[in-house]
Every structure is written in C-alpha cells, then in structure tokens.
Coordinates of C-alpha atoms and ligand atoms in Angstrom, one line a residue:
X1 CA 0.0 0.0 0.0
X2 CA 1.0 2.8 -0.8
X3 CA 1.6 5.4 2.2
X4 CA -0.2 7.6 3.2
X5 CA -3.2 6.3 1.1
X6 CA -5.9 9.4 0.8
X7 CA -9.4 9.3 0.9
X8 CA -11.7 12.4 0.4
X9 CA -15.2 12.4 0.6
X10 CA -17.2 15.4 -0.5
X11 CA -19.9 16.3 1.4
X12 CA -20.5 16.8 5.0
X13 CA -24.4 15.9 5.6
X14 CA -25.3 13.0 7.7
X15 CA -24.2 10.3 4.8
X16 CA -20.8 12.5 4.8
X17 CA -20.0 12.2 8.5
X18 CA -21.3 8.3 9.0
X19 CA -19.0 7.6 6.0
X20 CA -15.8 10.0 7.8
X21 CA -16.7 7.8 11.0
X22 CA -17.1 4.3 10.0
X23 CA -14.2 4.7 7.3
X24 CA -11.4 6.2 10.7
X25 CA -13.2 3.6 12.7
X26 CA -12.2 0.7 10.4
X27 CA -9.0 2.1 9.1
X28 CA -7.3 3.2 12.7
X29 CA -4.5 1.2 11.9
X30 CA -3.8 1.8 8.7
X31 CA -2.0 4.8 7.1
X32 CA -4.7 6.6 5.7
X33 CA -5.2 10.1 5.4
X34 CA -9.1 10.9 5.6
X35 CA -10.4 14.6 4.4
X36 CA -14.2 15.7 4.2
X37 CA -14.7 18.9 2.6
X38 CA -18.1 20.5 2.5
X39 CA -19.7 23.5 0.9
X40 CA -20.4 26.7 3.6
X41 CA -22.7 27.5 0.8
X42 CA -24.5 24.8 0.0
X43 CA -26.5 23.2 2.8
X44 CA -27.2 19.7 3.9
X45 CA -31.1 18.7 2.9
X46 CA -32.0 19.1 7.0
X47 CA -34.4 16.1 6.9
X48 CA -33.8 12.3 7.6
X49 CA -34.7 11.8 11.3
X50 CA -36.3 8.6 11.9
X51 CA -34.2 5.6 11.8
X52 CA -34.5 1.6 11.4
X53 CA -33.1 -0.8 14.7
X54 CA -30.2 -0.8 11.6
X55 CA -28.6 2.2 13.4
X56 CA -28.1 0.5 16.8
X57 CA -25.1 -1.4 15.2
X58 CA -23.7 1.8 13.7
X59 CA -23.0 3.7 17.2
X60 CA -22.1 0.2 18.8
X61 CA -19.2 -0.3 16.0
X62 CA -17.8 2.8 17.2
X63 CA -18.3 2.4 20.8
X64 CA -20.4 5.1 21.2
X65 CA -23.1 4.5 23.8
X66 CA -26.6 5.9 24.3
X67 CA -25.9 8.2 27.0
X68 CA -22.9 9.9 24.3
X69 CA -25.2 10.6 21.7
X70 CA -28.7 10.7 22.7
X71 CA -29.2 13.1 24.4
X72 CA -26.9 15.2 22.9
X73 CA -29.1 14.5 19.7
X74 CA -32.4 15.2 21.8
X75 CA -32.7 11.7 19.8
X76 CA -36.2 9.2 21.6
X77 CA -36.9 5.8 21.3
X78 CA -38.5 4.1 18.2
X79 CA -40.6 0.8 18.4
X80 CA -42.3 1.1 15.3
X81 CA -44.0 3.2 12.4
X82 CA -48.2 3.7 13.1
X83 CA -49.6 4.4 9.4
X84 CA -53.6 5.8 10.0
X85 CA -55.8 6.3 7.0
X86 CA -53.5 4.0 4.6
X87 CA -57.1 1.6 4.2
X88 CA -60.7 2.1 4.6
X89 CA -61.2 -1.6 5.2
X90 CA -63.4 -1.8 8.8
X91 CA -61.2 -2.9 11.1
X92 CA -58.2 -2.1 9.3
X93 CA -58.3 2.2 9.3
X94 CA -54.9 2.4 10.8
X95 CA -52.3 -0.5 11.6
X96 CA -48.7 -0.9 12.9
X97 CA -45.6 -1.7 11.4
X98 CA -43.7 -3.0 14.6
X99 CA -40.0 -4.0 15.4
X100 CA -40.1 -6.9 16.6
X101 CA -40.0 -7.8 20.4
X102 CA -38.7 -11.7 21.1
X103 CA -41.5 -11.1 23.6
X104 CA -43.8 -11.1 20.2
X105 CA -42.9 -14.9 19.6
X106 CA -45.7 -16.7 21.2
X107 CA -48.2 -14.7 20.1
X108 CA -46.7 -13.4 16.9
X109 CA -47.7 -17.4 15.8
X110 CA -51.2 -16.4 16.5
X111 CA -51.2 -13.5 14.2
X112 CA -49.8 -15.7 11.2
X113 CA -52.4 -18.2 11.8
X114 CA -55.1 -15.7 12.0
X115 CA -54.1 -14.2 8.8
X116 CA -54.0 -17.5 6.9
X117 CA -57.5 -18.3 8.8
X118 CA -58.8 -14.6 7.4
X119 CA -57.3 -14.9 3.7
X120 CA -59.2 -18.4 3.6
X121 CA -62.3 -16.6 4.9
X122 CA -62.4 -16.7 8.0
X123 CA -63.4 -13.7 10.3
X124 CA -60.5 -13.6 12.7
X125 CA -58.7 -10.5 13.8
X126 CA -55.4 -10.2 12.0
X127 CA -54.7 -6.1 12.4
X128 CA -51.0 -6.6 13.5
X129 CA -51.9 -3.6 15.6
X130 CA -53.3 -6.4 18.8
X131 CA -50.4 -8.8 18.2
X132 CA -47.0 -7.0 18.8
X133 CA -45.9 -5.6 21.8
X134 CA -44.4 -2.2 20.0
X135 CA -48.1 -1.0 19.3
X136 CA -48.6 -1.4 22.8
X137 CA -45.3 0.0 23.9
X138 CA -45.4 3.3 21.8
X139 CA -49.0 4.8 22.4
X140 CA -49.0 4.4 25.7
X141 CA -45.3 6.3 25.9
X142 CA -43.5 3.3 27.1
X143 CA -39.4 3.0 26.0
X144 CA -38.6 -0.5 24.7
X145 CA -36.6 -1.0 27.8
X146 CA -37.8 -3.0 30.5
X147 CA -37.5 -2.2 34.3
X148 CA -36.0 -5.1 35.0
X149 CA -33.6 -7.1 32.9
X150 CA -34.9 -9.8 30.3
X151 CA -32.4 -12.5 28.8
X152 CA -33.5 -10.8 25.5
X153 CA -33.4 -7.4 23.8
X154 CA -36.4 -5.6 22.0
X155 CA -35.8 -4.3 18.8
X156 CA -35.6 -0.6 18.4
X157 CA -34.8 2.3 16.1
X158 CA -34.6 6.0 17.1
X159 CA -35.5 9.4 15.9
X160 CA -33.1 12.3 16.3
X161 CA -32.3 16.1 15.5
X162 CA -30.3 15.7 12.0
X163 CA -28.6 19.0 12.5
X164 CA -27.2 17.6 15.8
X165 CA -26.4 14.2 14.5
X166 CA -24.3 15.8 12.5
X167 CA -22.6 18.1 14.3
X168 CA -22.0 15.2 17.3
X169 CA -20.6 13.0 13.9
X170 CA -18.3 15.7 12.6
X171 CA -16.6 16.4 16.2
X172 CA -16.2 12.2 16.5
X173 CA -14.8 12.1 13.3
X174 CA -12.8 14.8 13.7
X175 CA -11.4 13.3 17.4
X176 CA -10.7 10.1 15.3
X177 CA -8.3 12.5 13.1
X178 CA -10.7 13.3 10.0
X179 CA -9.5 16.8 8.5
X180 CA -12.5 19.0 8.0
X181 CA -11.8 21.5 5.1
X182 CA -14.6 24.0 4.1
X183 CA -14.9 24.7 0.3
X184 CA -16.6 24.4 -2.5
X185 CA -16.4 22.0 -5.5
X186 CA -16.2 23.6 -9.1
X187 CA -14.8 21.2 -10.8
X188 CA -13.5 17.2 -10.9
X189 CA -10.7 15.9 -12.8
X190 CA -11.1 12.4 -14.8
X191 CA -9.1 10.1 -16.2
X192 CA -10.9 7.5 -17.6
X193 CA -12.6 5.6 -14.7
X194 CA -10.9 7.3 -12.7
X195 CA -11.1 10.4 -10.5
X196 CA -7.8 12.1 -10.3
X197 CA -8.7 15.5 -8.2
X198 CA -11.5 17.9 -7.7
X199 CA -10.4 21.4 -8.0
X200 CA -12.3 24.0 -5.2
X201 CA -13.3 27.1 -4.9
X202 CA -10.6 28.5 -2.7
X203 CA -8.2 25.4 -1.9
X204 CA -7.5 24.8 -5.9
X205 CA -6.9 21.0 -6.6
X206 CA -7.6 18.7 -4.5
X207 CA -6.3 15.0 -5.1
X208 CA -7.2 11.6 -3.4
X209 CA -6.8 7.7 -4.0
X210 CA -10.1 6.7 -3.3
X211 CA -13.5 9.6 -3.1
X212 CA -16.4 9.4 -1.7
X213 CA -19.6 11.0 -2.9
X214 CA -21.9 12.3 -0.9
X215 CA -22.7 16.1 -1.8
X216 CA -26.4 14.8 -2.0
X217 CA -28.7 14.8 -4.7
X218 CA -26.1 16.3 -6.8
X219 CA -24.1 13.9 -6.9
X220 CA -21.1 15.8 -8.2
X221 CA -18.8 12.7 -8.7
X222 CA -20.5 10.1 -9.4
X223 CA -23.1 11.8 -11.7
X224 CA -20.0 12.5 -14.0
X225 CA -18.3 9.2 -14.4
X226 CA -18.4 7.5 -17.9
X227 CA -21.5 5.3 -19.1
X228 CA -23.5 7.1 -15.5
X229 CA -26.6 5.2 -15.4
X230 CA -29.5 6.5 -13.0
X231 CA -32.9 4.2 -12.5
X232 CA -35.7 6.6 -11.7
X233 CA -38.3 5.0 -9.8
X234 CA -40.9 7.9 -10.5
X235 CA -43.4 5.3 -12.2
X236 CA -43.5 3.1 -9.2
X237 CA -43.4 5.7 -6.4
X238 CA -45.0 9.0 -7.2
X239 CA -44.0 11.0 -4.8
X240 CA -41.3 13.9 -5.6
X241 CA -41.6 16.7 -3.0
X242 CA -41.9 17.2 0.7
X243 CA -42.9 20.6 3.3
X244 CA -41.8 20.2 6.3
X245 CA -41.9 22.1 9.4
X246 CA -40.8 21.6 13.1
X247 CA -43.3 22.2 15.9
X248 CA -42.3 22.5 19.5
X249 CA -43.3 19.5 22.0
X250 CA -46.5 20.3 23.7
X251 CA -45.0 19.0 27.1
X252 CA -48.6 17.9 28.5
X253 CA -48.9 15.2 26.2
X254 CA -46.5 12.0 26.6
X255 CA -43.8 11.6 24.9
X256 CA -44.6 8.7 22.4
X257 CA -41.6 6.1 20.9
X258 CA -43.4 5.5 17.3
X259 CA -43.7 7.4 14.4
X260 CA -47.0 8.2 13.0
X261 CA -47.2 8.3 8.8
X262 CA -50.5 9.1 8.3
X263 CA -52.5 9.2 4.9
X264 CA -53.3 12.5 3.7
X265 CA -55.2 13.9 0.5
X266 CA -52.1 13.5 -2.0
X267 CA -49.7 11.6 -0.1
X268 CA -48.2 11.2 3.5
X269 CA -46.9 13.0 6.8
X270 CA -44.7 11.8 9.0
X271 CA -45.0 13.2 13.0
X272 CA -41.4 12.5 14.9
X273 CA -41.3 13.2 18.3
X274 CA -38.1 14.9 19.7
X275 CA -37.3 15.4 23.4
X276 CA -38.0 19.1 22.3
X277 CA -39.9 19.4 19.4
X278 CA -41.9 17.1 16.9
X279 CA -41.0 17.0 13.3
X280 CA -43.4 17.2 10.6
X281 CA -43.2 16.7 7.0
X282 CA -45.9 16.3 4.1
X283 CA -44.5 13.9 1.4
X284 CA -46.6 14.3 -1.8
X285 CA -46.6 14.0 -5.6
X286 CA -46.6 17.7 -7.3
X287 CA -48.5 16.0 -10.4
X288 CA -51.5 15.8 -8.0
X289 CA -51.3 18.7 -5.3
X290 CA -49.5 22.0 -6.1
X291 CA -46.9 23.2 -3.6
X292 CA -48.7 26.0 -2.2
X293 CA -51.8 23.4 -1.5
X294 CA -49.8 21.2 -0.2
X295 CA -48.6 23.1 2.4
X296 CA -52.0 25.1 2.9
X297 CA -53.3 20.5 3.8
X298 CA -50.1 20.5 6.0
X299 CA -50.8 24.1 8.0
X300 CA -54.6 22.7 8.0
X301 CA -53.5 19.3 9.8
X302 CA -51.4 20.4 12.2
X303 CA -53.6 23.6 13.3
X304 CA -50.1 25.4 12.5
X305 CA -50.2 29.4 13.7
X306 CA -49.8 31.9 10.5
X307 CA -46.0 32.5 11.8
X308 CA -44.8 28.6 11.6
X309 CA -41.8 28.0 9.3
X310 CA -42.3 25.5 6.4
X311 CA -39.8 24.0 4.2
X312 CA -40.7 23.1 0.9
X313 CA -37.9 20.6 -0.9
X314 CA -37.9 18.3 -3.8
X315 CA -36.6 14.6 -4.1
X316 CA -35.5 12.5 -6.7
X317 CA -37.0 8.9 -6.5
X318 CA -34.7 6.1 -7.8
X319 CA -31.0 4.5 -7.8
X320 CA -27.6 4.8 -9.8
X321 CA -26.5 1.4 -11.5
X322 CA -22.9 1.5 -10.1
X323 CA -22.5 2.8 -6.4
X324 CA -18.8 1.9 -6.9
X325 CA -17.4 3.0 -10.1
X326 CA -13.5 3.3 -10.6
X327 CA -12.0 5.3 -7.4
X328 CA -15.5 6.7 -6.3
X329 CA -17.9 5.4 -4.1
X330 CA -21.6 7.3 -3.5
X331 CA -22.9 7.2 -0.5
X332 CA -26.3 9.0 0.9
X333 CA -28.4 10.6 -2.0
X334 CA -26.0 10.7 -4.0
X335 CA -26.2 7.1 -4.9
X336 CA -30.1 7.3 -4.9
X337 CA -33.3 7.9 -2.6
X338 CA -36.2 5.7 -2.0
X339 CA -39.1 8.2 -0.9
X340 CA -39.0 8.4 3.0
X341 CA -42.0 6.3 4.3
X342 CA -39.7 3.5 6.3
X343 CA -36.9 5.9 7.3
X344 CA -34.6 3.4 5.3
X345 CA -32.5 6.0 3.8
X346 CA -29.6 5.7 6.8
X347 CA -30.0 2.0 6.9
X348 CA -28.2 2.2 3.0
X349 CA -26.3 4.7 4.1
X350 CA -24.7 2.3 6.9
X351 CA -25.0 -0.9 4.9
X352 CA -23.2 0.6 2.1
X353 CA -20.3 1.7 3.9
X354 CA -20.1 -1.4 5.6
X355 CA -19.9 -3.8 2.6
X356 CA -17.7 -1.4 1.2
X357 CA -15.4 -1.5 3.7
X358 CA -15.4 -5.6 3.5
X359 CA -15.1 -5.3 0.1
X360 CA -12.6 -2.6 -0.4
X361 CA -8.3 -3.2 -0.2
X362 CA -5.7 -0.8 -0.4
X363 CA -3.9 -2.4 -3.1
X364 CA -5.1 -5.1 -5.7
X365 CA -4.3 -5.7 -9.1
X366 CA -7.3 -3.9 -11.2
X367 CA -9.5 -7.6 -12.6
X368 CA -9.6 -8.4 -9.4
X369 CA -11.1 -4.9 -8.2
X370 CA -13.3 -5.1 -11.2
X371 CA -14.8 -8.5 -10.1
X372 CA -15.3 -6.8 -6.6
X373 CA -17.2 -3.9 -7.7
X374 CA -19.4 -6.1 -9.8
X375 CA -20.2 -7.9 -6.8
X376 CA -20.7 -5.2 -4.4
X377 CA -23.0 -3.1 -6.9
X378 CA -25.2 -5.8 -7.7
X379 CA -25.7 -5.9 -3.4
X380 CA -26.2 -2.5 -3.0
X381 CA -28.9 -3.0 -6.0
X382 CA -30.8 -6.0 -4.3
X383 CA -31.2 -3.7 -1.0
X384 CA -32.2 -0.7 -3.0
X385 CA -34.4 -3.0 -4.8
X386 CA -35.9 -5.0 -2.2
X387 CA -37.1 -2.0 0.0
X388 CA -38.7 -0.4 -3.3
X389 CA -40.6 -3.7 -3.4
X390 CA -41.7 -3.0 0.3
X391 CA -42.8 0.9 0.0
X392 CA -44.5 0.2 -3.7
X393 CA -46.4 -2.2 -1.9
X394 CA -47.9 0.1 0.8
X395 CA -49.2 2.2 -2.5
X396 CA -50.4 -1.0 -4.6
X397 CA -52.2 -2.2 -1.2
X398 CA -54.0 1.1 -0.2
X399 CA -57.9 1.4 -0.8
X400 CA -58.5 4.9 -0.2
X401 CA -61.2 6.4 -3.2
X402 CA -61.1 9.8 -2.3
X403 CA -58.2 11.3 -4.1
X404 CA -56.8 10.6 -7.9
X405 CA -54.1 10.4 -5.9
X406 CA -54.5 7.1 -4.2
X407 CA -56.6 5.6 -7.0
X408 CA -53.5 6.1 -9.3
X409 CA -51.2 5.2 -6.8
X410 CA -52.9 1.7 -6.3
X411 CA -53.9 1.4 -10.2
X412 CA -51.2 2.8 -12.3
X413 CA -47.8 2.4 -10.5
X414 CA -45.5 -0.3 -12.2
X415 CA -44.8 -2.8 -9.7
X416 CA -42.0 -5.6 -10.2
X417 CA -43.2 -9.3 -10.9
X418 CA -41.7 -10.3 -7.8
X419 CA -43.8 -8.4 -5.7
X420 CA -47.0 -9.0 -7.6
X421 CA -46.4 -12.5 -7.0
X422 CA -46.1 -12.0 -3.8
X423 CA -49.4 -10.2 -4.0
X424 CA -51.1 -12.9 -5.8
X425 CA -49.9 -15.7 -3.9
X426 CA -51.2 -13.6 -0.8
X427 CA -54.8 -13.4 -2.6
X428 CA -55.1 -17.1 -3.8
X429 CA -54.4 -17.9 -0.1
X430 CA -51.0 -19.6 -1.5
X431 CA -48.0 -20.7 0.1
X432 CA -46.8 -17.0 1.3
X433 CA -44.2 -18.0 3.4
X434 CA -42.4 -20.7 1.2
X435 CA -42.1 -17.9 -1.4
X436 CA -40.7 -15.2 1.0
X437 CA -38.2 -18.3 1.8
X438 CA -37.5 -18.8 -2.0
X439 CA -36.2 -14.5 -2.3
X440 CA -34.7 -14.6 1.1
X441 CA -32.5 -11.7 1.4
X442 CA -33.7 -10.1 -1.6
X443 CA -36.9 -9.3 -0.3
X444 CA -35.3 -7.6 2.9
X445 CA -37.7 -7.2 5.0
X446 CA -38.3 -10.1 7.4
X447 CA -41.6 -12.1 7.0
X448 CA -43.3 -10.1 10.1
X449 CA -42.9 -6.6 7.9
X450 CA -44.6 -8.2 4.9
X451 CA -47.6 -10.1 6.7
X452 CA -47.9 -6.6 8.7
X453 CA -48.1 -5.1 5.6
X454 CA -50.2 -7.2 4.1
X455 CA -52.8 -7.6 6.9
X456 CA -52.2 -3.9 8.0
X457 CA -53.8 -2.9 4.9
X458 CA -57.1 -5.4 5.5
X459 CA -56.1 -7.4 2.3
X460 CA -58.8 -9.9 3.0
X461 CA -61.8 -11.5 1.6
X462 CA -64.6 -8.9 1.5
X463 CA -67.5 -12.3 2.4
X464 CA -66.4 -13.9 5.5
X465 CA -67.7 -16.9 7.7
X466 CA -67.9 -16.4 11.2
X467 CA -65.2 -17.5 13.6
X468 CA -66.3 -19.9 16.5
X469 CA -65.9 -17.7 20.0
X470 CA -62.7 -19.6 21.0
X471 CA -61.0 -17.3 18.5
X472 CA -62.1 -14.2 20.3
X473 CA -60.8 -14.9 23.6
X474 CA -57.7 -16.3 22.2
X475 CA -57.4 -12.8 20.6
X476 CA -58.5 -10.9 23.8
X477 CA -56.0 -13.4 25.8
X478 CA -53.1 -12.3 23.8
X479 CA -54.0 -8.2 23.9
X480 CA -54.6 -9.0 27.7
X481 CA -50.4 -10.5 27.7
X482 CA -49.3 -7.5 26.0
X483 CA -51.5 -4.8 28.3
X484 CA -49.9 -6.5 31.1
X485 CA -46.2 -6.7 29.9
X486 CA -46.3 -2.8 29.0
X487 CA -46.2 -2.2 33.3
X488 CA -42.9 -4.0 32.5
X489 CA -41.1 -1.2 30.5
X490 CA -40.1 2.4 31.6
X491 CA -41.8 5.3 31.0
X492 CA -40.0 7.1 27.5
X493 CA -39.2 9.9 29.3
X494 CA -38.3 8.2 32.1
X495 CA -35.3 6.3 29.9
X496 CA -34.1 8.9 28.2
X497 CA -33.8 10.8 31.3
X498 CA -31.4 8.0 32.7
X499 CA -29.6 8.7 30.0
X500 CA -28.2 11.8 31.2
X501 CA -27.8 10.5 35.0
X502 CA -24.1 10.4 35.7
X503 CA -24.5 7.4 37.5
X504 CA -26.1 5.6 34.4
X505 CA -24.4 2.8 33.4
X506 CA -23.8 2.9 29.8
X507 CA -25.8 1.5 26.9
Ligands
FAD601 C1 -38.3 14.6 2.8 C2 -37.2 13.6 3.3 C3 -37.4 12.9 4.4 C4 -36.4 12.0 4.8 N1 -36.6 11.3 6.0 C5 -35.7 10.3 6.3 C6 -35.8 9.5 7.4 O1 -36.8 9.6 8.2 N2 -34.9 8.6 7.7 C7 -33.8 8.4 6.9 O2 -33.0 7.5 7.2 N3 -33.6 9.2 5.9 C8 -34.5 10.2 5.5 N4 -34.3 11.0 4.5 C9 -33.0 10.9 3.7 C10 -31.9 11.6 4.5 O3 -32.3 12.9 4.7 C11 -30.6 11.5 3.8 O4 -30.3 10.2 3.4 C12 -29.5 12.0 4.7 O5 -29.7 13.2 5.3 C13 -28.2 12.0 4.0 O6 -28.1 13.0 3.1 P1 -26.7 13.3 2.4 O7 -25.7 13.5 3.4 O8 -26.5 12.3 1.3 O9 -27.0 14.7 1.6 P2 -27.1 16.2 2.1 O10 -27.6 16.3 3.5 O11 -27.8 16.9 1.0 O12 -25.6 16.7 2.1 C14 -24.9 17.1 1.0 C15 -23.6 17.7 1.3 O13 -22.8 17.9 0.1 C16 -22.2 19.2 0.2 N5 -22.0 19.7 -1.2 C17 -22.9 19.7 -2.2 N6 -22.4 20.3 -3.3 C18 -21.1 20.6 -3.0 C19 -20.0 21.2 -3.6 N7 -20.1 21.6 -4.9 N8 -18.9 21.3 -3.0 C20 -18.7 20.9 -1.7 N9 -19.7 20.4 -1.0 C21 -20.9 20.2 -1.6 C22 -23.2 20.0 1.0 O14 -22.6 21.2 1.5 C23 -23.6 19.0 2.1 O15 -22.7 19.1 3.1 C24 -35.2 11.9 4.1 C25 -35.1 12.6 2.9 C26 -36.1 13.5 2.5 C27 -35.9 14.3 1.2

C-alpha cells in the first residue's frame, strides 16, 4: 500500500460524517489520510430523522453509547411506524408496522395463523396492531426498555435532531483525526474511470486515491463518471416533493416512541417526536397537489399558527447502476433515494459503507477490483431493490377512493413481478411464506414486515364466515399479555432521562 493512502469524501451531511466515521473507525490502523470537505454554501437537505433498529449497530461499531449521543441529539426511542388512513377496510383504518420484540414470539404465531385463517375466509382478527408488543409500547409512551432485565433485547430504532447528529458525527470524526476542510467544489478531474482531483473554490486542486460521494442529490462525482446510469423509480413511487416544518413538543402530552405516517389527501406526513420538538413533513406527488396546496393541507392538519416555518424541498426517486465505479464510491443521495416512508435512507447509508469496507483493499491488481465492484454493486442494488418492493407495496395495497391520488397510486404504479407475486400468492391464499423463503435476502424485509403489511392494509376476503368464540378470547387473551407486559417497560421519558444521569451505566 502505498503510504499515506488518501481518501476524500465530498460532502458533510449525515451520509458524509457516517461515511468520515465508520471509514477512521475501520482504518485506525492503517496509514490513511481521511479529508471531508463541505460547501459553507450549499447546505445539507435538514431532513432524515427517523431511523430503522439498523442504526443500533452503527454507534455500537464505534463504541459510542446511548448516554454519548442521545441526548446530545435530543434523539427518543423508536418501536415502530403507526400508518392511520392508509385503508378504509373496517377494522383495518390504521395498523402498525412493529419492530419486533422476542416477547412477540408466542403470540406473533397467532397472528400468522389468524391471517391465513382470514385470507381463507375466516373472520379472525389479524390487524398486526393487537399482536405486537411495540403498538402497545409506543402509544401508551413506554421506551422499549424494560425495568428489570430480560435475557433478551427488544428491537428498536430511534429518531433524532439531523442538524445535531451531525454536528455530534463531525466532532467524533474529527477526534478520530478526519480533517474538516470548508470549500466548494467547481470542478472534478477524470481520467478514464478514474477520479484524479477535484479542484475547489478557494483550496485549488484537490487530489485523493479513493472519493467518496456524498454532496447529496447532486451527486457531483458520481453523476460525472463515464456510461452514468441512473434508474428513476418515478413510475412506481409518485412522490417527488416534501414541506416540512418543526413544531415545539406540547409537554402535556407523553412523549410517544413510534412514528406516525399518516394518509393525507395526495400523499403522506410523518409526525417524529423529539425530546423538544416534533418533526413534521408532508410527502406528496406535485402531479396531483401543487406546492402552495400542499402546504396550505399541512398548516390545516397540524392547526399550525400563520407565523410557523415551512420548508418546501424536492426529491429524486430512484437508484444509480454502479454505487462503486473506478476510485468513487456514492454514499447518501447521492447514490439514490427511496421516498422516505420506512426511514430506510440511513440503513443504505450504513450498509453501504459497511460492505464497502469488507469489500474494499488498499492495493489489488485492477480484474480483481473489477470483479469486486461487480459484486458489491449488484448488493447495494438487491437492497435498494428489495425496500422499493416493500414501500410500492404500501401504495399498490392502499384502498383509499377519495383522491386521484391514491386511485392512481394503487392502479397505475408499475410494480416488479416479484412483488405482484407475492401479491397474488397472498390473494389465492398460496403458500406465502415458502415464497418469501425462496427471495430470502432479496426481499429484505423479514416475513413479520410483509404479513404486517399485508394484513395492516385489511387485504382480506370482502365475504367472511364467522369465527367460532374460542378465537375471540384467544385474541382478547393475547392483547390482555401485551397490556400486562407494558407495566414492565419504563416510561420514555423516564429512559431517556437516565440517560443523562451520571450514575447511568452505559448502553
Ligand atoms: C423529505 C425527506 C425525508 C427524509 N426522511 C428520512 C428519514 O426519516 N430517515 C432516513 O434515514 N432518511 C431520511 N431521508 C433521507 C436523509 O435525509 C438523507 O439520506 C441523509 O440526510 C443523507 O443526506 P446526504 O448526506 O446524502 O446529503 P445532504 O444532506 O444533502 O448533504 C450534501 C452535502 O454535500 C455538500 N455539497 C454539495 N455540493 C457541494 C459542492 N459543490 N462542494 C462541496 N460540497 C458540496 C453540501 O454542503 C452538504 O454538506 C429523508 C429525505 C427527504 C428528502
């Protein structure tokens, strides 16, 4: 290897500083010299602030505990995502996308019998809402942490400030030796495949081994490279703008741990609750509700005073062909977006990185390289892939008939074959989970996301034959177990305070 080897990734957004941290994290030992420079003129997009359990391994790779970054993040707990006014199936007007809890186990068996039982025609309950303790956990503002140690841990994800997650990455990154340089791109140097510089505004030309794009939706590096491909998912998910604003926590309500995605006229808003404040944002296609509607549906909602601060942005739906490409590697939006509504954006963040750290050596001979990129690219693709499959299907299996919007959105949007089979196989009360075996870790989420989905949304037989009353208590046993089992878990606010106890022990 050649010494010092020099890595610069442009960009300093959340995707920027996870990159600058897992990249010193991984290469402490090695003689590498690792720059992020970032515009002071162009700003980060601001938004991203709900995460999968994905990100629990991300701070515990760097040894960074709860208590660190938490609170200095005003970052809560996250059991799961609520998602009201998806369906108008009875029974089925709102449901829960849970984490799952190895509490869930026992029970979680009656939910996938119940929905088999319900797609042959049986009336059984199967809202995954009643059969998962992170419904449970969330509304009724309990952490997933219980009081008292169990020989198991619940799966969680978190929401946090972006702006502070960023500034708390930057300063670890920087304590781990990153140099921070401040400056503007103008130009980038090719050779080939290859990136030989970029040249800056004020610093001239900049050169590196290996770069690392992630100046966003830009993407100034990769966007250049020769033969640039760019899949746009715009016919599958319609969605291509967002307002946002942040409103400040009404601190006589409790603090919940879930994220609520609810259904609105022309698309969705997410509510995150903060320690200090709850972030809203309005995703929506502009081919259906202009801009200024939009955020007149959003100010509506939200009973927001004439004085609140919206943010209007835009977003580009789909993925680039080659993350990896010659001496570049994109990372964040830069190397594509799927629209927000499972917070997965992070999760490909990470899981990039991570493979491409695996992947990646210093020095080795060119085919070999080649043969790696191939490999990695074609991952990266499956995962990008496999959670399009997952959002499309929360449009393909919505029944709303009040807007164009959704009509379209269930009607018109291409799906892939794989997930209408999936689909039809769930219909023709088929073998569900032998297929969801067959794709294994192309379909990436587990089989509890997809029957959640699935049932969430009330796709059932319209006719149905009662259910003898043992069913009903069985059902009314298992909401009983979870009732009970939420005494077992600390209040939310309760946990996070902890975390700021000196006498905490640390996550
Ligand atoms: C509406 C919306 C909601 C979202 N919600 C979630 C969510 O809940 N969960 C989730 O995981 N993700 C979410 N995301 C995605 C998430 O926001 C991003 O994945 C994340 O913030 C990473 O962004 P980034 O760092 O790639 O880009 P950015 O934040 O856009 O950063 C780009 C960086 O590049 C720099 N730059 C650009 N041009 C130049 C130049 N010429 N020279 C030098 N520097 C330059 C900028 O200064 C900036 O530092 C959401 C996205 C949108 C649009």
């Amino acid at each position: 290897m050649k010494k010092p080897y020099s890595v610069l990734i442009v960009g300093g957004g959340t995707a920027g500083w996870m990159a600058a941290n897992l990249m010193a994290h991984r290469w402490r030992d090695s003689e590498v010299a690792i720059t992020l420079l970032e515009s002071d003129t162009i700003g980060t997009i601001g938004v991203g602030e709900g995460s999968t359990p994905y990100l629990k391994g991300f701070f515990k790779s760097l040894g960074i505990a709860e208590s660190e970054w938490m609170p200095a993040c005003n970052a809560t707990y996250k059991c799961g995502i609520r998602f009201p006014r998806w369906s108008t199936v009875p029974g089925y007007e709102s449901y829960y996308h849970p984490f799952f809890s190895p509490l869930d186990r026992e029970i979680g068996q009656v939910f996938f019998r119940n929905t088999g039982q319900r797609r042959g025609g049986l009336d059984v309950p199967a809202n995954p809402t009643d059969f998962f303790h992170a419904p449970y956990l969330s509304s009724n503002a309990r952490a997933p942490h219980p009081e008292k140690p169990l020989p198991f841990e619940l799966d969680y994800g978190y929401h946090f400030d972006a702006g502070l997650l960023g500034r708390f990455l930057r300063d670890t990154a920087k304590a781990a030796g990153v140099q921070h340089v401040i400056d503007t791109v103008s130009a980038v140097e090719r050779n080939a495949e290859r990136i030989d510089a970029v040249v800056t505004e004020k610093h001239g030309r900049v050169a590196a081994d290996l770069f690392v794009d992630c100046s966003g939706f830009r993407a100034l590096l990769l966007s250049g490279a020769p033969g640039y491909r760019f899949r746009d998912f715009s016919s599958t998910l319609f969605n291509n703008a967002a307002v946002t604003v942040q409103m400040e926590r009404d601190q006589s309500q409790p603090l919940l741990s879930e994220t609520i995605s609810e259904g609105l006229s022309s698309g969705w808003m997410w509510r995150i609750p903060l320690q200090n404040r709850t972030g809203c944002g309005y995703v929506y296609s502009d081919h259906f509700v202009a801009a200024n509607d939009a955020e007149a549906e959003l100010r509506k909602t939200l009973r927001l005073p004439e004085s609140a601060r919206v943010n209007h942005l835009k977003m580009k739906v789909g993925r680039v062909e080659q993350h990896w490409h010659g001496n570049c590697l994109g990372v964040g939006l830069s190397q594509g977006f799927i629209e927000p509504l499972e917070a997965t954006a992070l999760m490909l963040v990470q899981f990039t990185i991570e493979h491409f750290l695996d992947a990646f050596r210093f020095s080795e001979p060119e085919a070999a390289g080649e043969q790696k990129r191939t490999g990695f690219n074609e991952r990266i693709n499956q995962l990008f892939d496999g959670v399009l499959d997952y959002v499309a299907g929360h449009y393909r299996l919505n029944t709303r008939e009040d807007t164009a919007y959704w009509r379209t959105a269930r009607e018109d949007a291409i799906i892939s074959d794989r997930l209408q089979a999936l689909l039809d196989c769930w219909d023709n009360n088929g073998d569900v989970d032998g297929l969801l075996e067959q794709a294994g870790a192309e379909l990436v989420y587990s089989r509890a996301s997809w029957y959640s989905l699935l049932a969430g949304m009330g796709r059932f037989p319209v006719s149905l034959r009662p259910a003898d009353a043992a069913v009903q208590q069985e059902w009314e046993d298992v909401r009983r177990f979870c009732t009970g089992n939420q005494a077992r878990f600390r209040q939310h606010q309760a946990q996070l305070d902890m975390l700021t106890r000196t006498d905490h022990e640390p996550a």
